[in-house]
Amino acid sequence: MSTTETMFTDRSDFDYDYETLRTTGVVLAIIMFVSGILIALSKKFTKCVKSSSKSSSSATEIPKKEVPPQTV
């Protein structure tokens, strides 16, 4: 026996399930892609909603008094 055969004697015992690995990878890629788009769009829409609601509600808010900076 050569040294190469003694180092890799149990290599034939383990086989990769490439079909399951490929399917899992594609499913995870789709989930991450869709969730990234949803996060990006949700931040974009929440900015628009908050800014438009601020302008309409600012007329009904009581103006705050400015406090002078404290000196030590």
C-alpha positions as YAML, in Angstrom:
chain: A
units: angstrom
residues:
- id: 1
  name: MET
  ca: [0.00, 0.00, 0.00]
- id: 2
  name: SER
  ca: [1.18, 3.50, -0.71]
- id: 3
  name: THR
  ca: [0.96, 6.39, 1.71]
- id: 4
  name: THR
  ca: [-1.85, 8.03, -0.26]
- id: 5
  name: GLU
  ca: [-4.13, 5.02, 0.18]
- id: 6
  name: THR
  ca: [-3.49, 4.83, 3.92]
- id: 7
  name: MET
  ca: [-4.35, 8.51, 4.44]
- id: 8
  name: PHE
  ca: [-7.74, 8.34, 2.68]
- id: 9
  name: THR
  ca: [-9.06, 4.89, 3.49]
- id: 10
  name: ASP
  ca: [-12.61, 5.93, 4.50]
- id: 11
  name: ARG
  ca: [-13.18, 8.51, 1.78]
- id: 12
  name: SER
  ca: [-15.71, 6.30, -0.06]
- id: 13
  name: ASP
  ca: [-17.86, 6.00, 3.08]
- id: 14
  name: PHE
  ca: [-19.00, 9.63, 2.94]
- id: 15
  name: ASP
  ca: [-20.94, 11.06, 0.00]
- id: 16
  name: TYR
  ca: [-22.25, 14.58, -0.29]
- id: 17
  name: ASP
  ca: [-25.94, 14.96, -1.03]
- id: 18
  name: TYR
  ca: [-25.47, 17.65, -3.66]
- id: 19
  name: GLU
  ca: [-29.15, 17.86, -4.57]
- id: 20
  name: THR
  ca: [-30.21, 18.72, -1.00]
- id: 21
  name: LEU
  ca: [-27.26, 21.10, -0.59]
- id: 22
  name: ARG
  ca: [-28.13, 22.91, -3.83]
- id: 23
  name: THR
  ca: [-31.85, 23.10, -2.99]
- id: 24
  name: THR
  ca: [-31.17, 24.43, 0.52]
- id: 25
  name: GLY
  ca: [-28.76, 27.04, -0.86]
- id: 26
  name: VAL
  ca: [-31.26, 28.29, -3.42]
- id: 27
  name: VAL
  ca: [-34.07, 28.47, -0.85]
- id: 28
  name: LEU
  ca: [-31.88, 30.40, 1.62]
- id: 29
  name: ALA
  ca: [-30.73, 32.76, -1.13]
- id: 30
  name: ILE
  ca: [-34.33, 33.50, -2.13]
- id: 31
  name: ILE
  ca: [-35.37, 34.07, 1.50]
- id: 32
  name: MET
  ca: [-32.47, 36.47, 2.13]
- id: 33
  name: PHE
  ca: [-33.06, 38.31, -1.16]
- id: 34
  name: VAL
  ca: [-36.77, 38.84, -0.50]
- id: 35
  name: SER
  ca: [-36.22, 39.84, 3.14]
- id: 36
  name: GLY
  ca: [-33.56, 42.36, 2.07]
- id: 37
  name: ILE
  ca: [-35.94, 43.94, -0.41]
- id: 38
  name: LEU
  ca: [-38.72, 44.06, 2.19]
- id: 39
  name: ILE
  ca: [-36.42, 45.71, 4.75]
- id: 40
  name: ALA
  ca: [-35.24, 48.29, 2.22]
- id: 41
  name: LEU
  ca: [-38.78, 49.09, 1.11]
- id: 42
  name: SER
  ca: [-40.15, 49.22, 4.65]
- id: 43
  name: LYS
  ca: [-37.54, 51.81, 5.66]
- id: 44
  name: LYS
  ca: [-38.34, 53.85, 2.58]
- id: 45
  name: PHE
  ca: [-42.08, 53.80, 3.21]
- id: 46
  name: THR
  ca: [-41.82, 54.50, 6.95]
- id: 47
  name: LYS
  ca: [-39.78, 57.64, 6.22]
- id: 48
  name: CYS
  ca: [-42.47, 58.90, 3.87]
- id: 49
  name: VAL
  ca: [-45.28, 58.13, 6.30]
- id: 50
  name: LYS
  ca: [-43.53, 59.73, 9.28]
- id: 51
  name: SER
  ca: [-42.58, 62.90, 7.43]
- id: 52
  name: SER
  ca: [-46.09, 63.44, 6.06]
- id: 53
  name: SER
  ca: [-47.69, 62.75, 9.44]
- id: 54
  name: LYS
  ca: [-45.31, 65.18, 11.17]
- id: 55
  name: SER
  ca: [-46.26, 68.04, 8.92]
- id: 56
  name: SER
  ca: [-49.98, 67.54, 9.53]
- id: 57
  name: SER
  ca: [-49.64, 67.05, 13.29]
- id: 58
  name: SER
  ca: [-47.16, 69.90, 13.86]
- id: 59
  name: ALA
  ca: [-49.96, 72.46, 13.66]
- id: 60
  name: THR
  ca: [-51.77, 70.85, 16.59]
- id: 61
  name: GLU
  ca: [-48.70, 70.44, 18.83]
- id: 62
  name: ILE
  ca: [-47.88, 72.94, 21.57]
- id: 63
  name: PRO
  ca: [-44.63, 74.75, 20.77]
- id: 64
  name: LYS
  ca: [-41.81, 73.90, 23.16]
- id: 65
  name: LYS
  ca: [-39.98, 76.61, 25.05]
- id: 66
  name: GLU
  ca: [-36.28, 76.88, 24.45]
- id: 67
  name: VAL
  ca: [-34.12, 76.29, 27.50]
- id: 68
  name: PRO
  ca: [-30.91, 78.34, 27.71]
- id: 69
  name: PRO
  ca: [-27.71, 76.34, 28.11]
- id: 70
  name: GLN
  ca: [-26.53, 75.90, 31.68]
- id: 71
  name: THR
  ca: [-23.30, 77.48, 32.83]
- id: 72
  name: VAL
  ca: [-21.16, 76.01, 35.56]
...
